[in-house]
Amino acid sequence: MDILDKPSYLRAFDDFLYKPTYLLLCWALTVFANVFGAELFTYTCFVLIVLYLCLCGRDLLPIMPLAICSYIAPSRNSNPGLSNDSLFAFSNGGLYIIILAVVLIAALVYRLIRDPELGRSAFWKCKRTLLPGMLALAAGYLLSGLGSDQLTAIGPKNLLFSSIQAVSVILFYFILTGCVKWEKAPAGYLAWTGMCVGYVLLAELLFIYFRYGVIQNGAIERTLIYSGWGHYNNIGALLAMMIPFPFFLTGKGKHSGLFYISGLLFLAGVLFTCSRASMLCGVLAYLASYTISLLHSRRARANFAIHIFTALVILVVFILYHDDLLRLFRDLIGHGFKPGERFEGYAAGWEQFLNDPIFGATFYPVDESIYSWSTSAEFVAFFPPRWHNTFLQMLASCGVVGFAAYIFHRVQTFQLFLRNFSGKKMFVFVSMLTMLVTSMVDCHFFNLGPVLFYSATLAFTECRLNK
């Protein structure tokens, strides 16, 4: 439907989908699902929005916040890693979710067939600079375990899991690069999406703290920090990835102070997840983003009041609540940043690589004793425990072939950010680095949510911020 043929209320809705108020709606629907267990309602609303976009929307840019919000929407009782009877079980809401997925695929195919500007041959001929590296990485995933005894035992299962990993890297990059009118895309849309996700995570974290009594005997019991989609490490890392995006917006409008406060709130949220790697990387991301904002924007540099306010807030909180904060974090401080059981896992992963060095021994550890947070046997049977280090994961699972493919992909992504250098790209670069560094002691690069967001950010950076 041509925009001139649309009634006024549909034109107004089109405009709404590209404004921050739309992200506020995404925030509300996601928090509602997570707090009240209303995932099916929220997913239905999201699908209706995508249907509109596919049938008569300008382009598919507004699906970007829906993708990551869908991942972080599940409520605590729906966590499939802790219960075989979660919402995602086929007999509960699983069938309905499959139906929604089929509807989405059909709508996307319709848009690609119908739209001569974004679909048909134009979609497939669209320039995608990062695609060679992504395809190489996908091939490395799919070849994992080739020739190993482990592949003989669990071949179909490993093929399905590695396919999901490959799709998570490529999917949104491939769709968004071809199905968005980038010349009309707001430059701040990715940053507003990051703000939306960050505030969703803050709301979920606050709910967990108050609803489930995380503070016990004056200390934080971090094992109680989990939701329907992940625990404290997952929440902390994803929230740390969102820290740069408020700073991206500090050069916009007259209210840059709100964005500095948002960045400070995101950092506080990361600290209260008690995820050690996320805390360290979150602090570094905050300092880097703050510095880039001062260098990038004269408006930000001129806002002396907010800089003084930020420093005073940090100082006052530390002075007034020094003892209370130490008490809250005492177990974490006592344990320090020691890797715990990870060294044993690293040794097992290295041994697995040495036994099958060319293509690895699949994503499923040969040594079944590796730690897994999940208590659901069915969940672990499909989502294997991982090695908590990206390099070791690639070597143990995909061998030198997969590792070389990962390095190729990584070189391409670094070239994207460092060529045609700009301050705007640097905020996204800090977000990506946050995920990559936390993944050196965890497995976030092999978790679907962070990688779906990562895939979308690469598309946005290449097609909108690289101009």
CSV table of C-alpha atoms in Angstrom, one decimal:
chain,number,residue,atom,x,y,z
A,1,MET,CA,0.0,0.0,0.0
A,2,ASP,CA,1.4,3.4,-1.1
A,3,ILE,CA,1.7,5.9,1.7
A,4,LEU,CA,-0.4,8.3,-0.2
A,5,ASP,CA,-3.2,5.8,-0.4
A,6,LYS,CA,-3.3,5.2,3.4
A,7,PRO,CA,-5.9,6.8,5.6
A,8,SER,CA,-4.6,9.4,8.1
A,9,TYR,CA,-4.8,7.0,11.1
A,10,LEU,CA,-2.5,4.5,9.4
A,11,ARG,CA,0.0,7.2,8.4
A,12,ALA,CA,0.0,8.3,12.0
A,13,PHE,CA,0.6,4.7,13.1
A,14,ASP,CA,3.5,4.5,10.6
A,15,ASP,CA,5.1,7.6,12.1
A,16,PHE,CA,4.6,6.2,15.6
A,17,LEU,CA,6.6,3.0,14.8
A,18,TYR,CA,9.7,5.1,14.2
A,19,LYS,CA,9.5,7.3,17.3
A,20,PRO,CA,10.6,6.7,20.9
A,21,THR,CA,7.0,6.4,22.1
A,22,TYR,CA,6.9,3.1,20.1
A,23,LEU,CA,9.8,1.8,22.2
A,24,LEU,CA,7.9,2.8,25.3
A,25,LEU,CA,5.1,0.5,24.1
A,26,CYS,CA,7.6,-2.3,23.6
A,27,TRP,CA,8.9,-1.7,27.1
A,28,ALA,CA,5.4,-1.9,28.6
A,29,LEU,CA,4.4,-5.0,26.8
A,30,THR,CA,7.7,-6.8,27.7
A,31,VAL,CA,7.6,-5.9,31.4
A,32,PHE,CA,3.9,-6.9,31.5
A,33,ALA,CA,4.8,-10.3,30.1
A,34,ASN,CA,7.7,-10.8,32.5
A,35,VAL,CA,6.0,-9.6,35.7
A,36,PHE,CA,2.5,-11.1,35.2
A,37,GLY,CA,3.3,-14.2,33.1
A,38,ALA,CA,1.4,-12.7,30.1
A,39,GLU,CA,3.9,-13.8,27.5
A,40,LEU,CA,1.3,-15.1,25.0
A,41,PHE,CA,-0.6,-11.8,25.1
A,42,THR,CA,2.6,-9.9,24.5
A,43,TYR,CA,3.8,-12.2,21.7
A,44,THR,CA,0.4,-11.9,20.0
A,45,CYS,CA,0.7,-8.1,20.1
A,46,PHE,CA,4.2,-8.3,18.7
A,47,VAL,CA,3.1,-10.6,15.9
A,48,LEU,CA,0.2,-8.2,15.0
A,49,ILE,CA,2.7,-5.4,14.7
A,50,VAL,CA,5.0,-7.5,12.4
A,51,LEU,CA,2.0,-8.5,10.3
A,52,TYR,CA,1.1,-4.8,9.8
A,53,LEU,CA,4.7,-4.1,8.8
A,54,CYS,CA,4.8,-7.0,6.3
A,55,LEU,CA,1.4,-6.2,4.8
A,56,CYS,CA,1.5,-2.5,4.5
A,57,GLY,CA,4.3,-1.0,6.6
A,58,ARG,CA,7.1,1.3,5.3
A,59,ASP,CA,9.8,-1.3,6.0
A,60,LEU,CA,10.8,-3.8,8.7
A,61,LEU,CA,13.0,-1.6,10.9
A,62,PRO,CA,10.5,-1.7,13.8
A,63,ILE,CA,10.9,-5.4,14.2
A,64,MET,CA,14.4,-4.7,15.7
A,65,PRO,CA,13.1,-4.0,19.3
A,66,LEU,CA,10.5,-6.7,19.0
A,67,ALA,CA,13.2,-9.4,18.5
A,68,ILE,CA,15.2,-8.7,21.6
A,69,CYS,CA,12.2,-7.9,23.7
A,70,SER,CA,10.6,-11.2,22.8
A,71,TYR,CA,13.7,-12.9,24.2
A,72,ILE,CA,13.6,-11.2,27.5
A,73,ALA,CA,9.9,-11.3,28.0
A,74,PRO,CA,9.4,-14.8,29.6
A,75,SER,CA,8.5,-14.8,33.3
A,76,ARG,CA,10.3,-16.7,36.0
A,77,ASN,CA,7.8,-19.6,36.0
A,78,SER,CA,8.3,-20.1,32.2
A,79,ASN,CA,12.1,-20.8,32.5
A,80,PRO,CA,12.6,-24.0,30.4
A,81,GLY,CA,15.9,-24.6,32.1
A,82,LEU,CA,14.3,-25.0,35.5
A,83,SER,CA,11.0,-26.7,34.6
A,84,ASN,CA,9.9,-29.2,32.0
A,85,ASP,CA,6.4,-27.8,32.4
A,86,SER,CA,7.2,-24.2,31.3
A,87,LEU,CA,5.1,-22.1,29.0
A,88,PHE,CA,7.3,-23.3,26.1
A,89,ALA,CA,6.3,-26.9,26.5
A,90,PHE,CA,4.3,-28.1,23.5
A,91,SER,CA,1.4,-29.0,25.7
A,92,ASN,CA,1.2,-25.5,27.3
A,93,GLY,CA,2.0,-22.5,25.1
A,94,GLY,CA,4.5,-24.2,22.8
A,95,LEU,CA,2.0,-25.0,20.0
A,96,TYR,CA,0.5,-21.5,20.0
A,97,ILE,CA,4.1,-20.0,19.8
A,98,ILE,CA,4.8,-22.3,16.8
A,99,ILE,CA,1.6,-21.1,15.1
A,100,LEU,CA,2.7,-17.5,15.7
A,101,ALA,CA,6.2,-18.3,14.2
A,102,VAL,CA,4.6,-19.8,11.1
A,103,VAL,CA,2.4,-16.8,10.7
A,104,LEU,CA,5.5,-14.5,10.9
A,105,ILE,CA,7.4,-16.5,8.3
A,106,ALA,CA,4.4,-16.5,5.9
A,107,ALA,CA,4.0,-12.7,6.4
A,108,LEU,CA,7.7,-12.1,5.7
A,109,VAL,CA,7.6,-14.3,2.5
A,110,TYR,CA,4.5,-12.3,1.4
A,111,ARG,CA,6.4,-9.0,1.9
A,112,LEU,CA,9.4,-10.2,0.0
A,113,ILE,CA,7.3,-11.5,-2.9
A,114,ARG,CA,5.0,-8.4,-3.0
A,115,ASP,CA,7.5,-5.5,-2.5
A,116,PRO,CA,9.4,-4.6,-5.7
A,117,GLU,CA,11.6,-2.1,-3.9
A,118,LEU,CA,12.7,-4.1,-0.8
A,119,GLY,CA,11.7,-7.6,-1.9
A,120,ARG,CA,12.1,-9.8,-4.9
A,121,SER,CA,15.5,-9.6,-6.6
A,122,ALA,CA,16.4,-6.3,-4.7
A,123,PHE,CA,16.4,-8.2,-1.4
A,124,TRP,CA,18.9,-10.8,-2.6
A,125,LYS,CA,21.1,-8.3,-4.5
A,126,CYS,CA,21.4,-6.0,-1.5
A,127,LYS,CA,25.0,-5.3,-0.6
A,128,ARG,CA,26.0,-7.1,2.7
A,129,THR,CA,29.6,-6.4,3.6
A,130,LEU,CA,29.7,-8.7,6.6
A,131,LEU,CA,27.9,-11.7,4.9
A,132,PRO,CA,31.1,-13.6,3.9
A,133,GLY,CA,32.4,-13.7,7.4
A,134,MET,CA,28.9,-14.7,8.8
A,135,LEU,CA,28.6,-17.5,6.2
A,136,ALA,CA,32.1,-18.7,7.0
A,137,LEU,CA,31.2,-18.8,10.7
A,138,ALA,CA,27.9,-20.6,9.9
A,139,ALA,CA,29.8,-23.2,8.0
A,140,GLY,CA,32.2,-23.6,10.9
A,141,TYR,CA,29.2,-24.2,13.2
A,142,LEU,CA,27.6,-26.7,10.8
A,143,LEU,CA,30.8,-28.7,10.3
A,144,SER,CA,31.4,-29.0,14.0
A,145,GLY,CA,32.4,-32.5,15.1
A,146,LEU,CA,33.0,-33.8,11.6
A,147,GLY,CA,34.9,-37.1,11.8
A,148,SER,CA,34.7,-37.3,15.6
A,149,ASP,CA,33.2,-40.2,17.6
A,150,GLN,CA,30.9,-37.7,19.4
A,151,LEU,CA,29.2,-36.7,16.1
A,152,THR,CA,28.4,-40.3,15.4
A,153,ALA,CA,26.5,-40.5,18.7
A,154,ILE,CA,24.6,-37.2,18.6
A,155,GLY,CA,24.8,-36.0,14.9
A,156,PRO,CA,21.2,-34.9,14.3
A,157,LYS,CA,21.0,-33.1,17.6
A,158,ASN,CA,24.3,-31.3,17.0
A,159,LEU,CA,23.2,-30.3,13.5
A,160,LEU,CA,20.0,-28.7,14.8
A,161,PHE,CA,21.8,-26.9,17.6
A,162,SER,CA,24.6,-25.6,15.3
A,163,SER,CA,22.0,-24.5,12.8
A,164,ILE,CA,20.2,-22.4,15.5
A,165,GLN,CA,23.6,-20.8,16.3
A,166,ALA,CA,24.2,-20.0,12.7
A,167,VAL,CA,20.7,-18.6,12.2
A,168,SER,CA,21.0,-16.4,15.3
A,169,VAL,CA,24.1,-14.7,13.8
A,170,ILE,CA,22.8,-14.2,10.3
A,171,LEU,CA,19.0,-13.8,10.5
A,172,PHE,CA,18.4,-10.2,11.6
A,173,TYR,CA,21.5,-8.9,9.8
A,174,PHE,CA,20.3,-10.5,6.5
A,175,ILE,CA,16.6,-9.3,6.9
A,176,LEU,CA,17.3,-5.8,8.1
A,177,THR,CA,20.0,-5.0,5.6
A,178,GLY,CA,17.6,-5.7,2.8
A,179,CYS,CA,14.2,-4.8,4.2
A,180,VAL,CA,14.8,-1.3,5.6
A,181,LYS,CA,14.7,2.0,3.7
A,182,TRP,CA,17.9,3.1,5.4
A,183,GLU,CA,17.9,6.6,4.0
A,184,LYS,CA,14.7,7.3,6.1
A,185,ALA,CA,15.8,5.4,9.2
A,186,PRO,CA,16.3,7.6,12.3
A,187,ALA,CA,20.0,7.6,13.3
A,188,GLY,CA,19.0,7.2,17.0
A,189,TYR,CA,16.7,4.2,16.5
A,190,LEU,CA,19.2,1.6,17.6
A,191,ALA,CA,20.1,3.7,20.7
A,192,TRP,CA,16.4,4.1,21.6
A,193,THR,CA,16.1,0.3,21.2
A,194,GLY,CA,19.1,-0.1,23.6
A,195,MET,CA,17.4,2.3,26.1
A,196,CYS,CA,14.2,0.2,25.9
A,197,VAL,CA,16.0,-3.0,26.5
A,198,GLY,CA,18.0,-1.5,29.4
A,199,TYR,CA,14.9,-0.2,31.2
A,200,VAL,CA,13.2,-3.6,30.6
A,201,LEU,CA,16.1,-5.3,32.3
A,202,LEU,CA,16.1,-2.8,35.2
A,203,ALA,CA,12.3,-3.3,35.7
A,204,GLU,CA,12.8,-7.1,35.7
A,205,LEU,CA,15.7,-6.9,38.1
A,206,LEU,CA,13.8,-4.7,40.5
A,207,PHE,CA,10.8,-7.1,40.4
A,208,ILE,CA,13.1,-10.0,41.2
A,209,TYR,CA,14.7,-8.2,44.1
A,210,PHE,CA,11.4,-7.3,45.7
A,211,ARG,CA,9.3,-10.3,44.8
A,212,TYR,CA,11.8,-13.1,45.6
A,213,GLY,CA,13.7,-11.6,48.6
A,214,VAL,CA,17.2,-11.5,47.0
A,215,ILE,CA,18.6,-9.6,49.9
A,216,GLN,CA,18.9,-12.1,52.8
A,217,ASN,CA,20.5,-11.2,56.2
A,218,GLY,CA,21.8,-8.0,54.8
A,219,ALA,CA,23.6,-9.7,51.8
A,220,ILE,CA,22.7,-10.3,48.2
A,221,GLU,CA,21.9,-14.0,47.4
A,222,ARG,CA,22.7,-13.9,43.7
A,223,THR,CA,21.5,-17.4,43.0
A,224,LEU,CA,18.0,-16.0,43.4
A,225,ILE,CA,18.5,-13.6,40.6
A,226,TYR,CA,17.0,-15.3,37.6
A,227,SER,CA,14.1,-14.8,35.2
A,228,GLY,CA,12.4,-16.8,32.6
A,229,TRP,CA,15.2,-16.3,30.1
A,230,GLY,CA,18.4,-16.3,32.1
A,231,HIS,CA,20.1,-15.8,35.5
A,232,TYR,CA,22.3,-13.1,36.9
A,233,ASN,CA,25.1,-13.6,34.4
A,234,ASN,CA,22.7,-13.3,31.5
A,235,ILE,CA,20.9,-10.3,32.9
A,236,GLY,CA,24.2,-8.6,33.8
A,237,ALA,CA,25.9,-9.0,30.5
A,238,LEU,CA,22.9,-7.9,28.4
A,239,LEU,CA,22.4,-4.8,30.6
A,240,ALA,CA,26.1,-4.0,30.4
A,241,MET,CA,25.7,-4.1,26.6
A,242,MET,CA,23.0,-1.5,26.8
A,243,ILE,CA,25.1,1.1,28.8
A,244,PRO,CA,26.6,2.8,25.7
A,245,PHE,CA,23.2,3.6,24.1
A,246,PRO,CA,22.0,6.4,26.5
A,247,PHE,CA,25.3,8.1,25.8
A,248,PHE,CA,24.7,7.9,22.1
A,249,LEU,CA,21.7,10.1,22.7
A,250,THR,CA,23.5,12.7,24.8
A,251,GLY,CA,24.0,14.9,21.8
A,252,LYS,CA,20.3,14.9,20.9
A,253,GLY,CA,17.8,17.5,22.1
A,254,LYS,CA,17.9,19.6,25.3
A,255,HIS,CA,17.6,16.8,27.8
A,256,SER,CA,21.0,15.1,27.7
A,257,GLY,CA,21.0,14.9,31.5
A,258,LEU,CA,18.3,12.2,31.3
A,259,PHE,CA,20.6,10.1,29.2
A,260,TYR,CA,23.5,10.4,31.6
A,261,ILE,CA,21.2,9.4,34.4
A,262,SER,CA,20.0,6.5,32.4
A,263,GLY,CA,23.6,5.3,31.8
A,264,LEU,CA,24.3,5.6,35.6
A,265,LEU,CA,21.1,3.6,36.3
A,266,PHE,CA,22.1,0.9,33.9
A,267,LEU,CA,25.5,0.7,35.6
A,268,ALA,CA,23.9,0.4,39.0
A,269,GLY,CA,21.7,-2.4,37.6
A,270,VAL,CA,24.7,-4.3,36.4
A,271,LEU,CA,26.3,-4.0,39.8
A,272,PHE,CA,23.2,-5.4,41.5
A,273,THR,CA,23.2,-8.4,39.2
A,274,CYS,CA,26.4,-9.5,41.0
A,275,SER,CA,27.7,-11.0,37.8
A,276,ARG,CA,31.4,-10.5,38.2
A,277,ALA,CA,32.5,-10.3,34.6
A,278,SER,CA,29.5,-8.1,33.8
A,279,MET,CA,30.3,-5.7,36.7
A,280,LEU,CA,33.9,-5.3,35.5
A,281,CYS,CA,32.9,-4.8,31.9
A,282,GLY,CA,30.0,-2.6,32.8
A,283,VAL,CA,32.2,-0.2,34.6
A,284,LEU,CA,34.6,-0.1,31.6
A,285,ALA,CA,31.7,0.4,29.2
A,286,TYR,CA,30.4,3.2,31.3
A,287,LEU,CA,33.7,5.0,31.5
A,288,ALA,CA,34.4,4.5,27.8
A,289,SER,CA,30.9,5.7,26.8
A,290,TYR,CA,31.0,8.7,29.1
A,291,THR,CA,34.4,9.7,27.6
A,292,ILE,CA,33.2,9.2,24.0
A,293,SER,CA,30.1,11.3,24.7
A,294,LEU,CA,32.3,14.2,25.9
A,295,LEU,CA,34.5,14.0,22.9
A,296,HIS,CA,31.7,13.5,20.4
A,297,SER,CA,29.2,16.2,21.5
A,298,ARG,CA,29.7,19.8,22.3
A,299,ARG,CA,26.2,19.9,23.8
A,300,ALA,CA,27.3,17.1,26.2
A,301,ARG,CA,30.5,18.9,27.1
A,302,ALA,CA,28.6,22.1,27.8
A,303,ASN,CA,26.2,20.4,30.3
A,304,PHE,CA,28.4,20.9,33.3
A,305,ALA,CA,25.5,20.6,35.7
A,306,ILE,CA,24.8,16.9,34.9
A,307,HIS,CA,28.5,16.0,35.1
A,308,ILE,CA,28.8,17.6,38.5
A,309,PHE,CA,25.5,15.9,39.6
A,310,THR,CA,26.8,12.5,38.4
A,311,ALA,CA,30.0,12.8,40.3
A,312,LEU,CA,28.1,14.0,43.4
A,313,VAL,CA,25.6,11.2,43.3
A,314,ILE,CA,28.4,8.6,43.1
A,315,LEU,CA,30.3,10.3,45.9
A,316,VAL,CA,27.3,10.7,48.2
A,317,VAL,CA,26.1,7.2,47.8
A,318,PHE,CA,29.6,5.8,48.5
A,319,ILE,CA,30.0,8.0,51.6
A,320,LEU,CA,26.5,7.5,53.1
A,321,TYR,CA,26.1,3.8,52.2
A,322,HIS,CA,29.7,2.5,52.2
A,323,ASP,CA,29.1,0.0,55.0
A,324,ASP,CA,25.7,-1.1,53.7
A,325,LEU,CA,27.1,-1.6,50.2
A,326,LEU,CA,30.1,-3.6,51.5
A,327,ARG,CA,27.6,-5.8,53.5
A,328,LEU,CA,25.4,-6.3,50.5
A,329,PHE,CA,28.3,-7.4,48.3
A,330,ARG,CA,30.3,-9.1,51.0
A,331,ASP,CA,30.1,-12.7,49.6
A,332,LEU,CA,31.0,-11.4,46.2
A,333,ILE,CA,33.9,-9.4,47.5
A,334,GLY,CA,35.1,-12.3,49.6
A,335,HIS,CA,35.1,-14.6,46.6
A,336,GLY,CA,36.7,-12.0,44.4
A,337,PHE,CA,37.0,-12.5,40.7
A,338,LYS,CA,38.4,-16.0,40.9
A,339,PRO,CA,37.3,-18.2,38.0
A,340,GLY,CA,36.0,-20.9,40.3
A,341,GLU,CA,35.3,-24.1,38.5
A,342,ARG,CA,36.0,-22.6,35.1
A,343,PHE,CA,39.7,-23.7,35.1
A,344,GLU,CA,38.6,-27.4,35.3
A,345,GLY,CA,36.2,-26.8,32.4
A,346,TYR,CA,38.9,-25.0,30.4
A,347,ALA,CA,41.2,-27.9,30.8
A,348,ALA,CA,38.5,-30.3,29.7
A,349,GLY,CA,37.7,-28.1,26.6
A,350,TRP,CA,41.3,-27.9,25.6
A,351,GLU,CA,41.7,-31.7,25.9
A,352,GLN,CA,38.6,-32.1,23.7
A,353,PHE,CA,40.2,-29.8,21.1
A,354,LEU,CA,43.4,-31.8,21.1
A,355,ASN,CA,41.6,-35.0,20.6
A,356,ASP,CA,39.7,-33.6,17.5
A,357,PRO,CA,41.6,-30.5,16.4
A,358,ILE,CA,40.3,-30.1,12.8
A,359,PHE,CA,36.6,-29.8,13.3
A,360,GLY,CA,36.2,-30.2,17.0
A,361,ALA,CA,34.0,-32.7,18.8
A,362,THR,CA,30.5,-31.0,18.4
A,363,PHE,CA,28.9,-28.4,20.7
A,364,TYR,CA,28.1,-31.2,23.2
A,365,PRO,CA,31.0,-31.8,25.6
A,366,VAL,CA,32.5,-35.3,25.5
A,367,ASP,CA,33.0,-34.9,29.2
A,368,GLU,CA,29.4,-34.8,30.5
A,369,SER,CA,30.5,-33.6,33.9
A,370,ILE,CA,30.9,-30.0,32.8
A,371,TYR,CA,28.9,-27.5,34.9
A,372,SER,CA,25.4,-26.6,33.8
A,373,TRP,CA,23.1,-24.1,35.6
A,374,SER,CA,19.9,-25.9,34.4
A,375,THR,CA,18.1,-28.5,36.5
A,376,SER,CA,15.9,-29.7,33.6
A,377,ALA,CA,17.3,-32.9,32.0
A,378,GLU,CA,15.3,-32.2,28.8
A,379,PHE,CA,16.7,-28.7,28.5
A,380,VAL,CA,20.3,-29.8,29.0
A,381,ALA,CA,19.8,-32.7,26.6
A,382,PHE,CA,19.3,-30.1,23.8
A,383,PHE,CA,21.0,-26.9,25.1
A,384,PRO,CA,24.5,-28.2,26.1
A,385,PRO,CA,26.6,-26.7,28.9
A,386,ARG,CA,29.3,-24.6,27.3
A,387,TRP,CA,32.9,-23.7,27.9
A,388,HIS,CA,32.6,-20.1,29.2
A,389,ASN,CA,35.2,-18.8,26.7
A,390,THR,CA,34.5,-18.0,23.1
A,391,PHE,CA,37.9,-19.1,21.8
A,392,LEU,CA,37.9,-22.3,23.7
A,393,GLN,CA,34.2,-23.0,22.7
A,394,MET,CA,35.1,-22.6,19.0
A,395,LEU,CA,38.2,-24.8,19.3
A,396,ALA,CA,36.5,-27.6,21.3
A,397,SER,CA,33.3,-27.6,19.3
A,398,CYS,CA,34.4,-26.6,15.8
A,399,GLY,CA,38.2,-27.1,15.8
A,400,VAL,CA,40.7,-24.9,13.9
A,401,VAL,CA,38.3,-24.7,11.0
A,402,GLY,CA,35.6,-23.1,13.1
A,403,PHE,CA,38.1,-21.0,15.0
A,404,ALA,CA,39.5,-19.6,11.7
A,405,ALA,CA,36.0,-18.8,10.5
A,406,TYR,CA,35.3,-17.0,13.8
A,407,ILE,CA,38.5,-14.9,13.4
A,408,PHE,CA,37.5,-14.0,9.8
A,409,HIS,CA,34.1,-12.8,11.0
A,410,ARG,CA,35.7,-10.9,13.8
A,411,VAL,CA,38.1,-9.2,11.5
A,412,GLN,CA,35.3,-8.1,9.3
A,413,THR,CA,33.3,-6.7,12.2
A,414,PHE,CA,36.3,-4.7,13.5
A,415,GLN,CA,36.9,-3.3,10.0
A,416,LEU,CA,33.3,-2.1,9.9
A,417,PHE,CA,33.7,-0.1,13.1
A,418,LEU,CA,37.2,1.2,12.5
A,419,ARG,CA,36.9,2.2,8.9
A,420,ASN,CA,35.1,5.6,8.3
A,421,PHE,CA,35.6,6.2,12.0
A,422,SER,CA,32.9,8.1,13.8
A,423,GLY,CA,31.8,8.8,17.3
A,424,LYS,CA,28.4,7.3,16.7
A,425,LYS,CA,29.8,4.0,15.6
A,426,MET,CA,32.0,3.9,18.7
A,427,PHE,CA,29.1,3.6,21.1
A,428,VAL,CA,27.9,0.5,19.2
A,429,PHE,CA,31.5,-0.7,19.1
A,430,VAL,CA,31.7,-0.4,22.9
A,431,SER,CA,28.5,-2.4,23.2
A,432,MET,CA,29.8,-5.2,21.0
A,433,LEU,CA,33.1,-5.2,22.9
A,434,THR,CA,31.2,-5.6,26.1
A,435,MET,CA,29.6,-8.8,24.8
A,436,LEU,CA,32.8,-10.1,23.4
A,437,VAL,CA,34.9,-9.5,26.6
A,438,THR,CA,32.2,-10.9,28.9
A,439,SER,CA,32.1,-13.9,26.6
A,440,MET,CA,35.7,-14.7,27.4
A,441,VAL,CA,34.6,-15.9,30.8
A,442,ASP,CA,31.0,-16.8,29.9
A,443,CYS,CA,29.0,-18.1,26.9
A,444,HIS,CA,27.0,-15.0,25.8
A,445,PHE,CA,28.1,-15.3,22.2
A,446,PHE,CA,26.4,-18.7,22.1
A,447,ASN,CA,23.2,-17.4,23.7
A,448,LEU,CA,20.4,-16.5,21.4
A,449,GLY,CA,19.3,-13.2,22.8
A,450,PRO,CA,22.6,-11.3,22.9
A,451,VAL,CA,23.5,-12.6,19.4
A,452,LEU,CA,20.2,-11.6,17.9
A,453,PHE,CA,20.7,-8.1,19.2
A,454,TYR,CA,24.3,-8.2,18.0
A,455,SER,CA,23.2,-9.3,14.5
A,456,ALA,CA,20.7,-6.4,14.3
A,457,THR,CA,23.3,-3.8,15.5
A,458,LEU,CA,25.7,-4.9,12.8
A,459,ALA,CA,23.0,-4.3,10.2
A,460,PHE,CA,22.2,-0.9,11.6
A,461,THR,CA,25.9,0.1,11.8
A,462,GLU,CA,26.7,-1.0,8.3
A,463,CYS,CA,23.7,0.5,6.6
A,464,ARG,CA,22.9,3.6,8.7
A,465,LEU,CA,25.8,4.7,10.8
A,466,ASN,CA,28.5,3.9,8.2
A,467,LYS,CA,27.3,6.6,5.8
